[in-house]
Amino acid sequence: MSCQGGLDRQVSDLVCGILGLLLHDASVDAAPEISEGLSLLQHRGQDACGIVTCGPKGRFFQCKANGMVRDVLDEKAVAKLIGGMGVGHVRYPTAGSLDHAEAQPFYVNSPYGIVFAHNGNLIDSPSLLQYMDATAHRHINTSSDSELLLNLFANNLQKTGKFRINEDDIFTAVGGLMRQCTGAYACVAMLAGFGIIAFRDPNGIRPVGMASRRTNTGRDYLFASESIVADALGFSEWEDVKPGEAVIITRSGVSRKRVAAHATFAPDIFEFVYFARPDSVLDGISVYRSRMAMGDALAVEVDKVLKERGIIVDVVIPVPDTSRVAALNLAQKLNLPYREGFIKNRYVGRTFIMPGQQMRRKNVRRKLNAMALEFSGKNVLLVDDSIVRGTTSEEIIQMAKDVGAKKVIVASCAPPIRHSNVYGIDMPSRTELVAYGRNTEGIAEAIGADLVVFQTLPDLIASVRQFNPSISTFDCSVFTGEYVTGGVSEEYLHHLESLRADNVKNKVAMNPREGQSAGRVNGFHTQVNMVASGNGADDTVGLHNTWNIS
């Protein structure tokens, strides 16, 4: 990690999953359900996970580490997390973020004891870090925007000077935070002995919603990144937290208030293209239905291009898993056979965020196996959700040709991605994007396809918006380079790209034997010269960590 200040030390907390749970019966532990909920959000983050609960007398209990939910939050670890409310987090793999100190949730003891989990990215971190240092006199110990947001929130609460705060004080603190920050953020916080809080940036770029469940003693409440968590845990009345809104839940009830000035509501369209589970509903839009509509619209574009080129396709094959829904609808609309030509190894992570091209190439082959009987001697139409770096597409196309495909045509449910995402998706450098500086023919040549067909941006927007016409705008910055929050300069993009490229190099250097684990101390990846403390504590700041403690 860099020891420099400002942007040099900030790495975003990219597309993560957040969860908060408050049980009306404080004698029942919330951790088992939080762990189950995080497993349902595992697709949003496979790098690290954690839970902090609040037990009797406001005491916090913590377990967090690098790793998957099933490995970190096992039965023994969850049993040590006492208390009827808690916050959980899963983190997406990020360039240069092997440090387990950046696993969330984060904690500060003053004022009042606060736990915090965040999904998104701030674009004004340098000025905020300067404010934290020079004015608030608060130390930021990691390179995470989440810790920065937590300390901004804590500092605003500190300004009340009160022995005990109320809901109005919290709304004021969150409103102040929203005036101070620029970027995308969906956050869940917990105040010791008080309750849980959720809020969403004024543009609503990253998702978070809430639901409730009636019990014999009262109502339980849930916050989560996606509605699937509420469905699986038996909660109902799912409702999205509105842009610029803060919601406070205690065992006495629910308070909610818009605390930011009106801004353009622009949820990230890439949630619907790729990240969210198909069985989730975000901002009133079924992810599944939107992907069906993407397939229908893409079919029209594919049909037009194929006729222009005089190409006849024999079979439609999806690239697992996200594109299956769209591929099936496309095949039906074009009256073409739909086949599963790739078998997926489900125990290999997503590839476009993996550090280093060589690791990504290796993992594509580990991740998928092509069945020759579906490819041999055929003109194949591969349907994918998007084409990012092109590494995965190139390997998949070659795999198809290796088993006998005559022609490989690729259809993408998303338009060409030519711009950086600064709101919480790790698409680091524009020059690494295969569509950057290339037209469609150039992209096809770069990935080895005979032809590439892209969804048009108006068709993509219409595919999603038709299910909630009240949303007039989506964040499409990766396609257009237009950033809804403003404040994204060319200088900022160049600096961010340089930082992330350096972090990729650092991450690969830290673990040069790709695909193998480094040494582990107390369950965390470590360098060889690190020594375990022997007392069960880890080197994060604040709470005792129960991970891997017998």
mmCIF file of N, CA, C and O in Angstrom, residues 367-451:
data_model
loop_
_atom_site.group_PDB
_atom_site.id
_atom_site.type_symbol
_atom_site.label_atom_id
_atom_site.label_comp_id
_atom_site.label_asym_id
_atom_site.label_seq_id
_atom_site.Cartn_x
_atom_site.Cartn_y
_atom_site.Cartn_z
ATOM 1 N N LYS A 367 -12.392 -22.295 -16.070
ATOM 2 C CA LYS A 367 -13.783 -21.964 -15.757
ATOM 3 C C LYS A 367 -14.773 -22.656 -16.691
ATOM 4 O O LYS A 367 -15.881 -22.997 -16.270
ATOM 5 N N LEU A 368 -14.401 -22.831 -17.964
ATOM 6 C CA LEU A 368 -15.339 -23.352 -18.955
ATOM 7 C C LEU A 368 -14.723 -24.504 -19.740
ATOM 8 O O LEU A 368 -13.517 -24.524 -19.992
ATOM 9 N N ASN A 369 -15.580 -25.433 -20.152
ATOM 10 C CA ASN A 369 -15.183 -26.501 -21.057
ATOM 11 C C ASN A 369 -16.168 -26.535 -22.221
ATOM 12 O O ASN A 369 -17.386 -26.529 -22.025
ATOM 13 N N ALA A 370 -15.650 -26.525 -23.444
ATOM 14 C CA ALA A 370 -16.500 -26.531 -24.646
ATOM 15 C C ALA A 370 -16.814 -27.970 -25.058
ATOM 16 O O ALA A 370 -15.919 -28.809 -25.140
ATOM 17 N N MET A 371 -18.095 -28.243 -25.329
ATOM 18 C CA MET A 371 -18.518 -29.572 -25.783
ATOM 19 C C MET A 371 -18.493 -29.612 -27.309
ATOM 20 O O MET A 371 -19.263 -28.902 -27.974
ATOM 21 N N ALA A 372 -17.633 -30.441 -27.865
ATOM 22 C CA ALA A 372 -17.406 -30.473 -29.309
ATOM 23 C C ALA A 372 -18.678 -30.770 -30.094
ATOM 24 O O ALA A 372 -18.880 -30.214 -31.188
ATOM 25 N N LEU A 373 -19.545 -31.604 -29.572
ATOM 26 C CA LEU A 373 -20.732 -32.003 -30.343
ATOM 27 C C LEU A 373 -21.664 -30.829 -30.624
ATOM 28 O O LEU A 373 -22.484 -30.883 -31.548
ATOM 29 N N GLU A 374 -21.585 -29.758 -29.845
ATOM 30 C CA GLU A 374 -22.432 -28.586 -30.089
ATOM 31 C C GLU A 374 -21.762 -27.557 -31.001
ATOM 32 O O GLU A 374 -22.410 -26.621 -31.458
ATOM 33 N N PHE A 375 -20.453 -27.711 -31.249
ATOM 34 C CA PHE A 375 -19.715 -26.724 -32.039
ATOM 35 C C PHE A 375 -19.246 -27.250 -33.396
ATOM 36 O O PHE A 375 -19.170 -26.496 -34.360
ATOM 37 N N SER A 376 -18.920 -28.508 -33.449
ATOM 38 C CA SER A 376 -18.223 -29.057 -34.608
ATOM 39 C C SER A 376 -19.004 -28.862 -35.908
ATOM 40 O O SER A 376 -20.173 -29.262 -36.020
ATOM 41 N N GLY A 377 -18.375 -28.195 -36.864
ATOM 42 C CA GLY A 377 -18.958 -27.995 -38.187
ATOM 43 C C GLY A 377 -20.084 -26.991 -38.260
ATOM 44 O O GLY A 377 -20.806 -26.939 -39.265
ATOM 45 N N LYS A 378 -20.235 -26.148 -37.237
ATOM 46 C CA LYS A 378 -21.385 -25.236 -37.187
ATOM 47 C C LYS A 378 -20.945 -23.779 -37.175
ATOM 48 O O LYS A 378 -19.859 -23.437 -36.685
ATOM 49 N N ASN A 379 -21.830 -22.925 -37.711
ATOM 50 C CA ASN A 379 -21.717 -21.480 -37.507
ATOM 51 C C ASN A 379 -22.407 -21.154 -36.187
ATOM 52 O O ASN A 379 -23.629 -21.317 -36.059
ATOM 53 N N VAL A 380 -21.632 -20.722 -35.224
ATOM 54 C CA VAL A 380 -22.128 -20.580 -33.853
ATOM 55 C C VAL A 380 -22.311 -19.103 -33.508
ATOM 56 O O VAL A 380 -21.431 -18.276 -33.772
ATOM 57 N N LEU A 381 -23.452 -18.781 -32.896
ATOM 58 C CA LEU A 381 -23.689 -17.443 -32.364
ATOM 59 C C LEU A 381 -23.551 -17.508 -30.849
ATOM 60 O O LEU A 381 -24.390 -18.095 -30.168
ATOM 61 N N LEU A 382 -22.464 -16.954 -30.342
ATOM 62 C CA LEU A 382 -22.249 -16.875 -28.897
ATOM 63 C C LEU A 382 -22.878 -15.594 -28.368
ATOM 64 O O LEU A 382 -22.645 -14.513 -28.918
ATOM 65 N N VAL A 383 -23.661 -15.717 -27.301
ATOM 66 C CA VAL A 383 -24.275 -14.542 -26.675
ATOM 67 C C VAL A 383 -23.620 -14.311 -25.326
ATOM 68 O O VAL A 383 -23.562 -15.222 -24.483
ATOM 69 N N ASP A 384 -23.091 -13.104 -25.122
ATOM 70 C CA ASP A 384 -22.479 -12.737 -23.843
ATOM 71 C C ASP A 384 -23.139 -11.472 -23.327
ATOM 72 O O ASP A 384 -23.734 -10.707 -24.095
ATOM 73 N N ASP A 385 -23.040 -11.256 -22.001
ATOM 74 C CA ASP A 385 -23.666 -10.066 -21.427
ATOM 75 C C ASP A 385 -22.923 -8.800 -21.834
ATOM 76 O O ASP A 385 -23.525 -7.751 -22.035
ATOM 77 N N SER A 386 -21.594 -8.903 -21.960
ATOM 78 C CA SER A 386 -20.789 -7.726 -22.303
ATOM 79 C C SER A 386 -19.392 -8.195 -22.682
ATOM 80 O O SER A 386 -19.021 -9.341 -22.424
ATOM 81 N N ILE A 387 -18.636 -7.296 -23.280
ATOM 82 C CA ILE A 387 -17.236 -7.568 -23.600
ATOM 83 C C ILE A 387 -16.427 -6.454 -22.961
ATOM 84 O O ILE A 387 -16.585 -5.285 -23.323
ATOM 85 N N VAL A 388 -15.578 -6.824 -22.000
ATOM 86 C CA VAL A 388 -14.853 -5.811 -21.228
ATOM 87 C C VAL A 388 -13.414 -5.734 -21.742
ATOM 88 O O VAL A 388 -13.126 -5.059 -22.710
ATOM 89 N N ARG A 389 -12.508 -6.463 -21.142
ATOM 90 C CA ARG A 389 -11.130 -6.473 -21.647
ATOM 91 C C ARG A 389 -11.001 -7.293 -22.925
ATOM 92 O O ARG A 389 -10.052 -7.132 -23.669
ATOM 93 N N GLY A 390 -11.918 -8.216 -23.137
ATOM 94 C CA GLY A 390 -11.852 -9.082 -24.297
ATOM 95 C C GLY A 390 -11.067 -10.357 -24.065
ATOM 96 O O GLY A 390 -11.064 -11.252 -24.907
ATOM 97 N N THR A 391 -10.403 -10.457 -22.925
ATOM 98 C CA THR A 391 -9.605 -11.647 -22.621
ATOM 99 C C THR A 391 -10.461 -12.899 -22.594
ATOM 100 O O THR A 391 -10.131 -13.917 -23.217
ATOM 101 N N THR A 392 -11.574 -12.826 -21.860
ATOM 102 C CA THR A 392 -12.467 -13.977 -21.765
ATOM 103 C C THR A 392 -13.035 -14.323 -23.129
ATOM 104 O O THR A 392 -13.065 -15.497 -23.535
ATOM 105 N N SER A 393 -13.488 -13.317 -23.866
ATOM 106 C CA SER A 393 -14.086 -13.558 -25.181
ATOM 107 C C SER A 393 -13.091 -14.216 -26.122
ATOM 108 O O SER A 393 -13.425 -15.164 -26.850
ATOM 109 N N GLU A 394 -11.853 -13.735 -26.125
ATOM 110 C CA GLU A 394 -10.836 -14.291 -27.011
ATOM 111 C C GLU A 394 -10.592 -15.770 -26.719
ATOM 112 O O GLU A 394 -10.510 -16.600 -27.633
ATOM 113 N N GLU A 395 -10.488 -16.097 -25.448
ATOM 114 C CA GLU A 395 -10.249 -17.494 -25.067
ATOM 115 C C GLU A 395 -11.446 -18.382 -25.403
ATOM 116 O O GLU A 395 -11.293 -19.510 -25.867
ATOM 117 N N ILE A 396 -12.645 -17.871 -25.154
ATOM 118 C CA ILE A 396 -13.857 -18.658 -25.431
ATOM 119 C C ILE A 396 -14.006 -18.910 -26.932
ATOM 120 O O ILE A 396 -14.350 -20.023 -27.361
ATOM 121 N N ILE A 397 -13.741 -17.886 -27.724
ATOM 122 C CA ILE A 397 -13.831 -18.053 -29.181
ATOM 123 C C ILE A 397 -12.816 -19.085 -29.662
ATOM 124 O O ILE A 397 -13.124 -19.948 -30.497
ATOM 125 N N GLN A 398 -11.617 -19.014 -29.113
ATOM 126 C CA GLN A 398 -10.601 -19.984 -29.495
ATOM 127 C C GLN A 398 -10.987 -21.400 -29.072
ATOM 128 O O GLN A 398 -10.761 -22.368 -29.809
ATOM 129 N N MET A 399 -11.591 -21.515 -27.887
ATOM 130 C CA MET A 399 -12.067 -22.822 -27.423
ATOM 131 C C MET A 399 -13.102 -23.390 -28.398
ATOM 132 O O MET A 399 -13.088 -24.582 -28.719
ATOM 133 N N ALA A 400 -14.019 -22.517 -28.857
ATOM 134 C CA ALA A 400 -15.046 -22.957 -29.807
ATOM 135 C C ALA A 400 -14.414 -23.427 -31.114
ATOM 136 O O ALA A 400 -14.816 -24.451 -31.686
ATOM 137 N N LYS A 401 -13.418 -22.688 -31.588
ATOM 138 C CA LYS A 401 -12.758 -23.075 -32.834
ATOM 139 C C LYS A 401 -11.918 -24.339 -32.660
ATOM 140 O O LYS A 401 -11.806 -25.158 -33.579
ATOM 141 N N ASP A 402 -11.349 -24.501 -31.470
ATOM 142 C CA ASP A 402 -10.535 -25.692 -31.199
ATOM 143 C C ASP A 402 -11.353 -26.980 -31.281
ATOM 144 O O ASP A 402 -10.805 -28.048 -31.575
ATOM 145 N N VAL A 403 -12.659 -26.871 -30.982
ATOM 146 C CA VAL A 403 -13.502 -28.073 -31.039
ATOM 147 C C VAL A 403 -14.334 -28.114 -32.325
ATOM 148 O O VAL A 403 -15.318 -28.846 -32.404
ATOM 149 N N GLY A 404 -13.947 -27.307 -33.339
ATOM 150 C CA GLY A 404 -14.499 -27.509 -34.666
ATOM 151 C C GLY A 404 -15.512 -26.524 -35.169
ATOM 152 O O GLY A 404 -16.108 -26.739 -36.243
ATOM 153 N N ALA A 405 -15.751 -25.403 -34.473
ATOM 154 C CA ALA A 405 -16.703 -24.417 -34.976
ATOM 155 C C ALA A 405 -16.208 -23.828 -36.304
ATOM 156 O O ALA A 405 -15.032 -23.483 -36.444
ATOM 157 N N LYS A 406 -17.088 -23.703 -37.299
ATOM 158 C CA LYS A 406 -16.721 -23.122 -38.596
ATOM 159 C C LYS A 406 -16.571 -21.612 -38.475
ATOM 160 O O LYS A 406 -15.584 -21.030 -38.880
ATOM 161 N N LYS A 407 -17.617 -20.975 -38.000
ATOM 162 C CA LYS A 407 -17.591 -19.532 -37.761
ATOM 163 C C LYS A 407 -18.075 -19.275 -36.335
ATOM 164 O O LYS A 407 -18.958 -19.978 -35.838
ATOM 165 N N VAL A 408 -17.521 -18.251 -35.713
ATOM 166 C CA VAL A 408 -17.965 -17.839 -34.378
ATOM 167 C C VAL A 408 -18.367 -16.379 -34.443
ATOM 168 O O VAL A 408 -17.535 -15.491 -34.678
ATOM 169 N N ILE A 409 -19.669 -16.141 -34.275
ATOM 170 C CA ILE A 409 -20.213 -14.782 -34.214
ATOM 171 C C ILE A 409 -20.541 -14.491 -32.757
ATOM 172 O O ILE A 409 -21.116 -15.333 -32.061
ATOM 173 N N VAL A 410 -20.173 -13.332 -32.289
ATOM 174 C CA VAL A 410 -20.423 -12.958 -30.894
ATOM 175 C C VAL A 410 -21.445 -11.830 -30.859
ATOM 176 O O VAL A 410 -21.301 -10.827 -31.562
ATOM 177 N N ALA A 411 -22.484 -12.014 -30.034
ATOM 178 C CA ALA A 411 -23.484 -10.967 -29.814
ATOM 179 C C ALA A 411 -23.424 -10.527 -28.356
ATOM 180 O O ALA A 411 -23.507 -11.361 -27.449
ATOM 181 N N SER A 412 -23.259 -9.240 -28.127
ATOM 182 C CA SER A 412 -23.139 -8.689 -26.776
ATOM 183 C C SER A 412 -24.423 -7.973 -26.380
ATOM 184 O O SER A 412 -24.938 -7.130 -27.133
ATOM 185 N N CYS A 413 -24.932 -8.294 -25.193
ATOM 186 C CA CYS A 413 -26.148 -7.637 -24.695
ATOM 187 C C CYS A 413 -25.917 -6.184 -24.330
ATOM 188 O O CYS A 413 -26.874 -5.443 -24.116
ATOM 189 N N ALA A 414 -24.658 -5.789 -24.223
ATOM 190 C CA ALA A 414 -24.322 -4.405 -23.896
ATOM 191 C C ALA A 414 -23.577 -3.761 -25.054
ATOM 192 O O ALA A 414 -22.902 -4.448 -25.827
ATOM 193 N N PRO A 415 -23.642 -2.458 -25.178
ATOM 194 C CA PRO A 415 -22.858 -1.756 -26.196
ATOM 195 C C PRO A 415 -21.359 -1.857 -25.899
ATOM 196 O O PRO A 415 -20.963 -2.330 -24.823
ATOM 197 N N PRO A 416 -20.516 -1.404 -26.808
ATOM 198 C CA PRO A 416 -19.068 -1.415 -26.547
ATOM 199 C C PRO A 416 -18.726 -0.585 -25.309
ATOM 200 O O PRO A 416 -19.232 0.528 -25.136
ATOM 201 N N ILE A 417 -17.871 -1.136 -24.458
ATOM 202 C CA ILE A 417 -17.441 -0.450 -23.237
ATOM 203 C C ILE A 417 -16.116 0.234 -23.530
ATOM 204 O O ILE A 417 -15.092 -0.426 -23.727
ATOM 205 N N ARG A 418 -16.128 1.564 -23.545
ATOM 206 C CA ARG A 418 -14.941 2.326 -23.948
ATOM 207 C C ARG A 418 -14.467 3.300 -22.876
ATOM 208 O O ARG A 418 -13.500 4.034 -23.093
ATOM 209 N N HIS A 419 -15.133 3.313 -21.711
ATOM 210 C CA HIS A 419 -14.820 4.327 -20.705
ATOM 211 C C HIS A 419 -14.703 3.703 -19.317
ATOM 212 O O HIS A 419 -15.281 2.656 -19.039
ATOM 213 N N SER A 420 -13.964 4.381 -18.456
ATOM 214 C CA SER A 420 -13.772 3.914 -17.085
ATOM 215 C C SER A 420 -15.057 4.050 -16.280
ATOM 216 O O SER A 420 -15.849 4.972 -16.509
ATOM 217 N N ASN A 421 -15.233 3.148 -15.345
ATOM 218 C CA ASN A 421 -16.323 3.290 -14.384
ATOM 219 C C ASN A 421 -15.733 3.813 -13.082
ATOM 220 O O ASN A 421 -14.831 3.200 -12.518
ATOM 221 N N VAL A 422 -16.241 4.933 -12.618
ATOM 222 C CA VAL A 422 -15.719 5.542 -11.389
ATOM 223 C C VAL A 422 -16.693 5.384 -10.226
ATOM 224 O O VAL A 422 -16.448 5.925 -9.149
ATOM 225 N N TYR A 423 -17.777 4.648 -10.434
ATOM 226 C CA TYR A 423 -18.827 4.534 -9.419
ATOM 227 C C TYR A 423 -18.882 3.158 -8.762
ATOM 228 O O TYR A 423 -19.874 2.804 -8.159
ATOM 229 N N GLY A 424 -17.820 2.371 -8.908
ATOM 230 C CA GLY A 424 -17.788 1.145 -8.130
ATOM 231 C C GLY A 424 -17.685 -0.137 -8.917
ATOM 232 O O GLY A 424 -18.020 -1.200 -8.400
ATOM 233 N N ILE A 425 -17.240 -0.086 -10.167
ATOM 234 C CA ILE A 425 -16.972 -1.294 -10.940
ATOM 235 C C ILE A 425 -15.527 -1.213 -11.410
ATOM 236 O O ILE A 425 -15.110 -0.204 -11.970
ATOM 237 N N ASP A 426 -14.758 -2.278 -11.185
ATOM 238 C CA ASP A 426 -13.337 -2.241 -11.480
ATOM 239 C C ASP A 426 -13.069 -2.481 -12.964
ATOM 240 O O ASP A 426 -12.738 -3.575 -13.388
ATOM 241 N N MET A 427 -13.295 -1.434 -13.759
ATOM 242 C CA MET A 427 -12.862 -1.436 -15.158
ATOM 243 C C MET A 427 -11.759 -0.391 -15.243
ATOM 244 O O MET A 427 -11.996 0.748 -15.612
ATOM 245 N N PRO A 428 -10.540 -0.746 -14.869
ATOM 246 C CA PRO A 428 -9.544 0.253 -14.506
ATOM 247 C C PRO A 428 -9.103 1.182 -15.619
ATOM 248 O O PRO A 428 -9.343 2.381 -15.554
ATOM 249 N N SER A 429 -8.470 0.664 -16.644
ATOM 250 C CA SER A 429 -7.848 1.512 -17.638
ATOM 251 C C SER A 429 -8.592 1.448 -18.964
ATOM 252 O O SER A 429 -8.911 0.362 -19.452
ATOM 253 N N ARG A 430 -8.837 2.603 -19.537
ATOM 254 C CA ARG A 430 -9.515 2.626 -20.833
ATOM 255 C C ARG A 430 -8.712 1.885 -21.891
ATOM 256 O O ARG A 430 -9.281 1.229 -22.761
ATOM 257 N N THR A 431 -7.406 1.982 -21.815
ATOM 258 C CA THR A 431 -6.576 1.315 -22.821
ATOM 259 C C THR A 431 -6.623 -0.198 -22.694
ATOM 260 O O THR A 431 -6.252 -0.912 -23.627
ATOM 261 N N GLU A 432 -7.070 -0.715 -21.550
ATOM 262 C CA GLU A 432 -7.220 -2.165 -21.380
ATOM 263 C C GLU A 432 -8.551 -2.674 -21.916
ATOM 264 O O GLU A 432 -8.734 -3.882 -22.072
ATOM 265 N N LEU A 433 -9.471 -1.777 -22.165
ATOM 266 C CA LEU A 433 -10.771 -2.174 -22.698
ATOM 267 C C LEU A 433 -10.634 -2.465 -24.184
ATOM 268 O O LEU A 433 -10.122 -1.646 -24.947
ATOM 269 N N VAL A 434 -11.125 -3.612 -24.610
ATOM 270 C CA VAL A 434 -10.897 -4.030 -25.993
ATOM 271 C C VAL A 434 -11.589 -3.098 -26.990
ATOM 272 O O VAL A 434 -11.145 -2.949 -28.132
ATOM 273 N N ALA A 435 -12.663 -2.430 -26.567
ATOM 274 C CA ALA A 435 -13.379 -1.530 -27.475
ATOM 275 C C ALA A 435 -12.745 -0.149 -27.565
ATOM 276 O O ALA A 435 -13.103 0.637 -28.445
ATOM 277 N N TYR A 436 -11.797 0.141 -26.669
ATOM 278 C CA TYR A 436 -11.190 1.473 -26.659
ATOM 279 C C TYR A 436 -10.369 1.681 -27.936
ATOM 280 O O TYR A 436 -9.456 0.917 -28.246
ATOM 281 N N GLY A 437 -10.708 2.722 -28.687
ATOM 282 C CA GLY A 437 -9.974 3.041 -29.902
ATOM 283 C C GLY A 437 -10.220 2.093 -31.060
ATOM 284 O O GLY A 437 -9.496 2.140 -32.061
ATOM 285 N N ARG A 438 -11.236 1.219 -30.936
ATOM 286 C CA ARG A 438 -11.525 0.268 -32.017
ATOM 287 C C ARG A 438 -12.983 0.387 -32.436
ATOM 288 O O ARG A 438 -13.862 0.614 -31.589
ATOM 289 N N ASN A 439 -13.225 0.159 -33.730
ATOM 290 C CA ASN A 439 -14.603 0.010 -34.192
ATOM 291 C C ASN A 439 -15.000 -1.461 -34.068
ATOM 292 O O ASN A 439 -14.216 -2.292 -33.594
ATOM 293 N N THR A 440 -16.213 -1.780 -34.499
ATOM 294 C CA THR A 440 -16.714 -3.150 -34.332
ATOM 295 C C THR A 440 -15.833 -4.164 -35.044
ATOM 296 O O THR A 440 -15.542 -5.246 -34.509
ATOM 297 N N GLU A 441 -15.373 -3.835 -36.246
ATOM 298 C CA GLU A 441 -14.511 -4.758 -36.988
ATOM 299 C C GLU A 441 -13.184 -4.959 -36.261
ATOM 300 O O GLU A 441 -12.652 -6.079 -36.210
ATOM 301 N N GLY A 442 -12.654 -3.899 -35.709
ATOM 302 C CA GLY A 442 -11.401 -4.004 -34.962
ATOM 303 C C GLY A 442 -11.546 -4.848 -33.711
ATOM 304 O O GLY A 442 -10.623 -5.588 -33.333
ATOM 305 N N ILE A 443 -12.703 -4.732 -33.059
ATOM 306 C CA ILE A 443 -12.953 -5.545 -31.870
ATOM 307 C C ILE A 443 -13.026 -7.024 -32.245
ATOM 308 O O ILE A 443 -12.447 -7.885 -31.569
ATOM 309 N N ALA A 444 -13.740 -7.322 -33.337
ATOM 310 C CA ALA A 444 -13.848 -8.711 -33.798
ATOM 311 C C ALA A 444 -12.474 -9.288 -34.098
ATOM 312 O O ALA A 444 -12.163 -10.435 -33.710
ATOM 313 N N GLU A 445 -11.641 -8.499 -34.747
ATOM 314 C CA GLU A 445 -10.298 -8.969 -35.067
ATOM 315 C C GLU A 445 -9.480 -9.210 -33.796
ATOM 316 O O GLU A 445 -8.754 -10.205 -33.684
ATOM 317 N N ALA A 446 -9.621 -8.313 -32.815
ATOM 318 C CA ALA A 446 -8.839 -8.420 -31.575
ATOM 319 C C ALA A 446 -9.183 -9.665 -30.779
ATOM 320 O O ALA A 446 -8.319 -10.265 -30.135
ATOM 321 N N ILE A 447 -10.449 -10.073 -30.791
ATOM 322 C CA ILE A 447 -10.856 -11.237 -29.998
ATOM 323 C C ILE A 447 -10.957 -12.508 -30.836
ATOM 324 O O ILE A 447 -11.292 -13.573 -30.307
ATOM 325 N N GLY A 448 -10.681 -12.400 -32.135
ATOM 326 C CA GLY A 448 -10.673 -13.588 -32.980
ATOM 327 C C GLY A 448 -12.025 -14.050 -33.454
ATOM 328 O O GLY A 448 -12.174 -15.199 -33.899
ATOM 329 N N ALA A 449 -13.030 -13.178 -33.406
ATOM 330 C CA ALA A 449 -14.377 -13.541 -33.870
ATOM 331 C C ALA A 449 -14.529 -13.251 -35.359
ATOM 332 O O ALA A 449 -13.866 -12.362 -35.910
ATOM 333 N N ASP A 450 -15.403 -14.001 -35.999
ATOM 334 C CA ASP A 450 -15.711 -13.722 -37.406
ATOM 335 C C ASP A 450 -16.596 -12.491 -37.541
ATOM 336 O O ASP A 450 -16.580 -11.824 -38.580
ATOM 337 N N LEU A 451 -17.352 -12.211 -36.499
ATOM 338 C CA LEU A 451 -18.247 -11.056 -36.498
ATOM 339 C C LEU A 451 -18.657 -10.766 -35.062
ATOM 340 O O LEU A 451 -18.832 -11.693 -34.260
#
